[in-house]
XYZ file of C-alpha atoms in Angstrom:
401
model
C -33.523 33.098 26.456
C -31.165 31.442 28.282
C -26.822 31.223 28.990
C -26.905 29.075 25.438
C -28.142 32.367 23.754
C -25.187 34.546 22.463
C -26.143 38.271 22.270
C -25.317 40.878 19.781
C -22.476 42.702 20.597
C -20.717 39.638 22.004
C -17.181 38.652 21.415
C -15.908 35.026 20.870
C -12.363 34.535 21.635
C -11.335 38.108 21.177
C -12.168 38.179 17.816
C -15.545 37.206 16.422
C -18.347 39.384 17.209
C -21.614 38.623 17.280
C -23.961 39.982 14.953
C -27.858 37.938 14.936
C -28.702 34.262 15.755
C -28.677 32.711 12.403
C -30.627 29.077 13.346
C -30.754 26.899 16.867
C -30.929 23.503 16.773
C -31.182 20.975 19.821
C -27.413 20.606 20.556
C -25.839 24.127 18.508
C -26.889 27.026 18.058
C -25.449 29.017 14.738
C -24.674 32.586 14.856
C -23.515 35.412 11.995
C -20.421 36.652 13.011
C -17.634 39.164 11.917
C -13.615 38.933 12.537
C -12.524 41.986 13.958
C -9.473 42.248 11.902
C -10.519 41.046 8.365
C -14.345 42.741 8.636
C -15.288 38.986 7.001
C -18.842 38.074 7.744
C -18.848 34.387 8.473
C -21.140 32.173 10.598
C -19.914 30.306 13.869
C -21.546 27.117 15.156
C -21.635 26.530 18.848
C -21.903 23.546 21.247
C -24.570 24.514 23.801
C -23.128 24.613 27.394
C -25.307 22.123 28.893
C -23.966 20.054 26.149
C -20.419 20.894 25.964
C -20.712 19.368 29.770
C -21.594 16.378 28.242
C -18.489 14.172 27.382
C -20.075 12.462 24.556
C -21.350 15.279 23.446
C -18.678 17.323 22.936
C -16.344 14.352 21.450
C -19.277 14.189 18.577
C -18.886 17.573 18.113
C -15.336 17.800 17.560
C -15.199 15.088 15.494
C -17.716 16.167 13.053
C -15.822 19.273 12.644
C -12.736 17.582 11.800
C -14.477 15.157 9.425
C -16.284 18.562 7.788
C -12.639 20.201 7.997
C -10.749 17.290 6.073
C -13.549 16.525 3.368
C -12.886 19.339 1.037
C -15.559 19.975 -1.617
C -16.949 22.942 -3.417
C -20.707 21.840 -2.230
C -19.244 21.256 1.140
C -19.041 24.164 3.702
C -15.721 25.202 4.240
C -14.253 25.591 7.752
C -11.793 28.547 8.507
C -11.280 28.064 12.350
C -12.286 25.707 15.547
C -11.899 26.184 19.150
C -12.081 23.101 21.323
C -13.261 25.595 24.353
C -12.435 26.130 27.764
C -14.027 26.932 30.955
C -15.776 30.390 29.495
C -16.382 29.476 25.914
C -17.574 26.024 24.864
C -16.733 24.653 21.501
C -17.248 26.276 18.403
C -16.598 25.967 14.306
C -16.393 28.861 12.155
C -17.257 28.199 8.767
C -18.251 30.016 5.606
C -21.706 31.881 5.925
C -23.859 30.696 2.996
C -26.882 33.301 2.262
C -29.364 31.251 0.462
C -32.554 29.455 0.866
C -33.472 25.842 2.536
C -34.464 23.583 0.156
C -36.647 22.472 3.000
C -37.977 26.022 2.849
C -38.611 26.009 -0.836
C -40.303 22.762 -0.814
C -42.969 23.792 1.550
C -43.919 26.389 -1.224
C -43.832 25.147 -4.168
C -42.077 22.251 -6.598
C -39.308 22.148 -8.983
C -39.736 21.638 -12.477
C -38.524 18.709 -13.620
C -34.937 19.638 -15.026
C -34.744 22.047 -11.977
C -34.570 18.909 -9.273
C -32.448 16.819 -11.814
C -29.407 19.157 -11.377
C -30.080 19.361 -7.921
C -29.732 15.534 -7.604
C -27.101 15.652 -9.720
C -25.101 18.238 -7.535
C -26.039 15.364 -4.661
C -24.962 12.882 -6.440
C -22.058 14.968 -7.062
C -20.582 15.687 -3.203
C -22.341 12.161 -2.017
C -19.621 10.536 -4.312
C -16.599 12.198 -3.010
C -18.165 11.562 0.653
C -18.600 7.878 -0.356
C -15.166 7.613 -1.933
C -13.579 8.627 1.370
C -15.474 5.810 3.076
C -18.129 7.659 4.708
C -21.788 7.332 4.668
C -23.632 10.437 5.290
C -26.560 9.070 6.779
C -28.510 12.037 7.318
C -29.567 13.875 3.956
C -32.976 16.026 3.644
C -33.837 19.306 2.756
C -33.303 21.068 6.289
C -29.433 20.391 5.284
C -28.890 21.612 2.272
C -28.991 25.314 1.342
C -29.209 26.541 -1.755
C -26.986 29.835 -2.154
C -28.729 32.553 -3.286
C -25.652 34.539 -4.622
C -25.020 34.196 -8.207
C -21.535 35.364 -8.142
C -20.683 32.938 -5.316
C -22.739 29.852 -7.301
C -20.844 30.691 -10.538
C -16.918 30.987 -8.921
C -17.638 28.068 -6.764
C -19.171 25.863 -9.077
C -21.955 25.081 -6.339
C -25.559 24.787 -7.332
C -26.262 23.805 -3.520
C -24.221 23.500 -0.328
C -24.172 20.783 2.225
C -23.387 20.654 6.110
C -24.161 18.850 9.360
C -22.306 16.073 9.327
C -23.187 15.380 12.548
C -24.447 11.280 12.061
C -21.353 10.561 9.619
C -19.543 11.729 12.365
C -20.696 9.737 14.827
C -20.653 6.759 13.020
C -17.187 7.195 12.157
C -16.140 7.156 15.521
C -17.995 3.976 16.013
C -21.693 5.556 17.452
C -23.675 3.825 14.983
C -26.788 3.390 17.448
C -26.707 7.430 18.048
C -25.866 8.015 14.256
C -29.240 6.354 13.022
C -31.160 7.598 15.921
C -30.316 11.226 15.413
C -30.604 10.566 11.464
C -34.144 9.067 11.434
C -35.759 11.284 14.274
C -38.970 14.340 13.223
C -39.088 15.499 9.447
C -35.836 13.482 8.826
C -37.591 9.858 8.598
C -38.966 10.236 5.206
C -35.356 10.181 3.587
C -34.396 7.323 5.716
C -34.682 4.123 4.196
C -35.662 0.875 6.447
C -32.217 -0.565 7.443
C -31.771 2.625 8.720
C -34.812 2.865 10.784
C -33.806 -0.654 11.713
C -30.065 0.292 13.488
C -28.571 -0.714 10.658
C -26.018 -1.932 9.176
C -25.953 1.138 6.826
C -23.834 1.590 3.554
C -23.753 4.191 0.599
C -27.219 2.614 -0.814
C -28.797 4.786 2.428
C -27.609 7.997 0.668
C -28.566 6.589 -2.446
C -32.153 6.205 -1.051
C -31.957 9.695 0.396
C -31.190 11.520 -2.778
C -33.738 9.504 -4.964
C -36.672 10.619 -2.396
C -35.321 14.304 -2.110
C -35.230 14.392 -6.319
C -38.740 12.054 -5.990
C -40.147 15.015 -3.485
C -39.071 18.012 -5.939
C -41.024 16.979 -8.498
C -44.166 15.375 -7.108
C -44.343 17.538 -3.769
C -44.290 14.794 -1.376
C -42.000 12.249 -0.536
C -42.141 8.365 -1.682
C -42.952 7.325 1.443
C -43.601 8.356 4.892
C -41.665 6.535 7.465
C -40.391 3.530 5.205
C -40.161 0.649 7.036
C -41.882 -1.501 6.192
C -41.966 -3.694 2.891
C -45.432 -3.873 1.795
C -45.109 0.003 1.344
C -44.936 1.004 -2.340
C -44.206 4.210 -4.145
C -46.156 5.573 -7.106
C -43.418 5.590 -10.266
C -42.421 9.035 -10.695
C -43.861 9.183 -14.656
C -47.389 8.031 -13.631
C -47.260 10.932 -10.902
C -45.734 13.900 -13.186
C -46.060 12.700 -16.878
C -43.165 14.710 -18.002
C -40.950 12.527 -16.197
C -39.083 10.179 -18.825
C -39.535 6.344 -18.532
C -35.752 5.681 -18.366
C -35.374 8.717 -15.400
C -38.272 7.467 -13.451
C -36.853 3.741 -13.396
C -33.481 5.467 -12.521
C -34.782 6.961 -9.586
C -37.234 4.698 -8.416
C -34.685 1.806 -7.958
C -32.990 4.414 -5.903
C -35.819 4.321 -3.689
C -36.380 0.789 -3.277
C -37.212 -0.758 0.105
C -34.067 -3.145 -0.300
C -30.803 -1.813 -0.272
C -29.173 -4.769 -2.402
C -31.871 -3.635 -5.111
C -30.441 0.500 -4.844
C -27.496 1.369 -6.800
C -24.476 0.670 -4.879
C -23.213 4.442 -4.819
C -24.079 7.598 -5.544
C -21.345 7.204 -8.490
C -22.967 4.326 -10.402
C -26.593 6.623 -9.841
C -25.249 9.837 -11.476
C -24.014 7.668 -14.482
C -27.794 5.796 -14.870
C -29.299 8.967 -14.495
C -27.135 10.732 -17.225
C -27.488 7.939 -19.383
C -31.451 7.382 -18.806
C -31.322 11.721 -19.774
C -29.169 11.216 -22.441
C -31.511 8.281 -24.294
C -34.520 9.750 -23.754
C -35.626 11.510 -27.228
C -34.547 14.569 -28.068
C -33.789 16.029 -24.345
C -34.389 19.491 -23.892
C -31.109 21.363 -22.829
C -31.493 22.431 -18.996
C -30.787 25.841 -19.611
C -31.964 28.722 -17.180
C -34.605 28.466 -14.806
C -37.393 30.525 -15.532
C -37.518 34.158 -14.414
C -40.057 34.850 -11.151
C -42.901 36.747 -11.378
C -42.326 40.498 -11.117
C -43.326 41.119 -7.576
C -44.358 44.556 -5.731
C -40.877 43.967 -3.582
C -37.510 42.351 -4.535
C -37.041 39.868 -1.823
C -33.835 37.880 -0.779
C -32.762 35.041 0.700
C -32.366 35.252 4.803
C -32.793 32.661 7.482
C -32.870 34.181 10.799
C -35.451 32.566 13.716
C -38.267 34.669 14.428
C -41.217 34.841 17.204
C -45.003 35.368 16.127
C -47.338 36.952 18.911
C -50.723 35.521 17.343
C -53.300 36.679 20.058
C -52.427 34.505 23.463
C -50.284 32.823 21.887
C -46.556 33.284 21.304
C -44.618 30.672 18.022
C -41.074 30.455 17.507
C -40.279 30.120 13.654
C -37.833 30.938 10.755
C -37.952 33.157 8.164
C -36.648 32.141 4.632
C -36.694 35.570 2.604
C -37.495 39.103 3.248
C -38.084 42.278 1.704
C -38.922 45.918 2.730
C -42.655 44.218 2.083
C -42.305 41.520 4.747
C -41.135 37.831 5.283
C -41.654 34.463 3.903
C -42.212 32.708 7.777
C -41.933 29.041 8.018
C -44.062 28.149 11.862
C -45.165 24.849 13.174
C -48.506 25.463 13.294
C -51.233 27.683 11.049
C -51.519 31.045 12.641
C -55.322 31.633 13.909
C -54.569 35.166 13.695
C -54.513 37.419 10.859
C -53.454 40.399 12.377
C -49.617 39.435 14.594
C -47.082 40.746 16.135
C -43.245 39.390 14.538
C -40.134 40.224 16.038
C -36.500 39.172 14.422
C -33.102 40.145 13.275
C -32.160 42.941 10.721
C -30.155 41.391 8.323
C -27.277 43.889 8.193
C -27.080 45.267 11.972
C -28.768 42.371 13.243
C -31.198 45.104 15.554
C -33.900 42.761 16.830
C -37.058 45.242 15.785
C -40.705 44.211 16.203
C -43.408 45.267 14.413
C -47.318 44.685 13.233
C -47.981 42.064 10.393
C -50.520 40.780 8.477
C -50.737 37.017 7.496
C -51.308 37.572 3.802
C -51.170 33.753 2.923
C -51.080 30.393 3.826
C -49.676 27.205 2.658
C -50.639 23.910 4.018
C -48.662 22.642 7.111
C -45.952 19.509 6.062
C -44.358 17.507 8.344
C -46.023 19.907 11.555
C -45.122 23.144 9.773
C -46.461 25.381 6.980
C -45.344 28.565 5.448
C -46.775 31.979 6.007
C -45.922 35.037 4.393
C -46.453 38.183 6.469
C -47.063 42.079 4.955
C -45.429 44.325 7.466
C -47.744 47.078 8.690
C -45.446 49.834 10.654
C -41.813 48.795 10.647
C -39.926 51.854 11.273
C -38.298 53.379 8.420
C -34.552 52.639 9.214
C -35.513 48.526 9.353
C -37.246 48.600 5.867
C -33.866 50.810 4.602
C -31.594 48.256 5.814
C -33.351 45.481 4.715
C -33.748 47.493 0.693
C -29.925 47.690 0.736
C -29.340 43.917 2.039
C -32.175 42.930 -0.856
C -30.277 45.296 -3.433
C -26.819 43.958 -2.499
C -27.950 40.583 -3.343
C -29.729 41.088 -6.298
C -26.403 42.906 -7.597
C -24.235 40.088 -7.034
């Protein structure tokens, strides 16, 4: 794996131990982690060392996590403790751990109704404003960063329908990176949300964000975003009401001048888009209430929320991937490629313990790959006894919140 790889068992600064790998991205890796004197279970993002060598590098870091540490917001993640490193330890932010789903995760499996993605732009619009108010642009909004908590007690006391983080690119264009900022922002899966100025280097201003929420709300409904990689102008959208006919007139002409190719044509902040959407809701004709989303279908296991990475043996071939829910049953695996294999062999991270087990699965399903990956969900065939126990109670705990 590698010196970037923390280990279970492992103890940051004397005080955080290690429990699983929680996601690993090019430059951090994100771990679950418990204080030793509090028992709190909270998640700690670290630099990787090659890149806490780097000077750059590390000075982005930092200064994202004092941007994330001074922009307080209930949809926000909030940070408890930072360590600027040293010779045995390199950087690291210890935030809140949010149990939840990806909405990137979600998407891959299925839409939103229609009132279901206009609260979540609404909660966008929501957090977007205060970041826009402080005179910051995001610049890099999709569905790999937001999470959607999967806690009911935590979404009711917080207020938060959805919580944001990586602020990496608003970071670095704060501190004057712009070049890096829109690089980073528009690279992979991200370019969809990114609208042409930015694919352009910019200049970029809150109508980017603007652009980003209208195809993320445009995606929920119709499965797919506006556009691909929009950048150029003889692209056009289908309106939102002529793809999903439940979609109001006034909404869809809301949301669709969000997505504009211009940005003098977009709504100047995510402020002035909240209001036209509420008011385009609030004309329509008698607007059904949003109300409660409707219950799931009773399956033959409960199943929670629980991103952890995960590596698929499929014949010759070994794939790194993510899980976004388990249950004593099996996972909900998000890979970049179709497995050829129905029979594998998974190995991951309990979710209390965070024992790495492996065990026989069967690829039960398959959806479509997006953007170079699908989802998969695998039926475990002879996981031991203790891992389906410990991953009941984690399910249970959940569902009892």
């Amino acid at each position: 794996m590698g010196r970037d790889q923390l280990q279970r068992g492992d103890i940051i600064d004397g005080r955080y131990h290690v429990r699983r790998e929680v996601a690993r991205g090019a430059r951090t890796a994100v771990y679950h982690v418990q204080h030793s004197v509090t028992r709190r279970a909270l998640a700690l993002k670290q630099l990787h060392e090659v890149n806490a060598m780097r000077p750059d590098d590390r000075a982005d870091f930092l200064a994202e996590v004092r941007l994330v540490s001074e922009l307080r917001h209930p949809l926000v993640v909030d940070v408890y403790d930072a360590s600027e490193g040293d010779k045995n330890t390199a950087p690291y932010v210890v935030t809140e751990l949010i149990e939840g789903r990806s909405l990137d995760g979600i998407l891959r499996v299925r839409q939103m109704t229609v009132e279901q993605a206009l609260r979540l732009g609404y909660a966008l619009c929501d957090v977007m404003s205060a970041i826009h108010a402080a005179g910051l642009v995001f610049l890099d909004l999709c569905p790999k960063n937001i999470l959607l908590p999967s806690r009911q007690a935590h979404a009711k006391a917080s207020g938060a329908a959805l919580k944001l983080f990586d602020f990496g690119a608003a970071a670095m264009a704060v501190a004057g990176n712009e070049d890096n900022a829109y690089r980073l922002s528009c690279a992979d899966t991200r370019a969809p949300y990114c609208p042409p100025e930015q694919h352009d280097g910019g200049p970029c201003g809150p109508q980017a964000d603007v652009f980003a929420i209208c195809a993320i709300v445009y995606e929920c409904i119709t499965g797919a975003p506006p556009y691909g990689r929009p950048r150029h102008g003889a692209m056009v959208a289908k309106a939102l009401k002529d793809v999903n006919g439940s979609v109001r007139t006034g909404i869809s002409d809301v949301l669709m001048r969000g997505i504009s190719l211009r940005a003098d044509e977009r709504q100047t902040d995510a402020e002035v888009l909240s209001r036209q959407m509420e008011k385009a809701y609030m004309a329509a004709p008698t607007p059904p209430p949003p109300g409660e989303d409707a219950p799931e279908q009773r399956r033959k296991y409960a199943r929670a929320a629980y991103l952890t990475p995960v590596r698929v043996k499929c014949g010759e071939i070994t794939v790194d991937g993510t899980s976004e829910d388990i249950s004593a049953g099996g996972l909900l695996l998000m890979v970049p490629q179709d497995l050829d294999e129905k029979n594998v062999q998974v190995r991951f991270a309990l979710p209390i313990s965070g024992r790495v087990v492996s065990t026989e699965a069967i690829a039960r399903w398959r959806s479509s790959a997006r953007d170079g990956k699908g989802a998969t969900g695998l039926e475990f065939v002879d996981l031991e006894w203790a891992a389906r126990d410990e991953i009941d109670k984690y399910v249970k705990y959940f569902a009892n919140s």
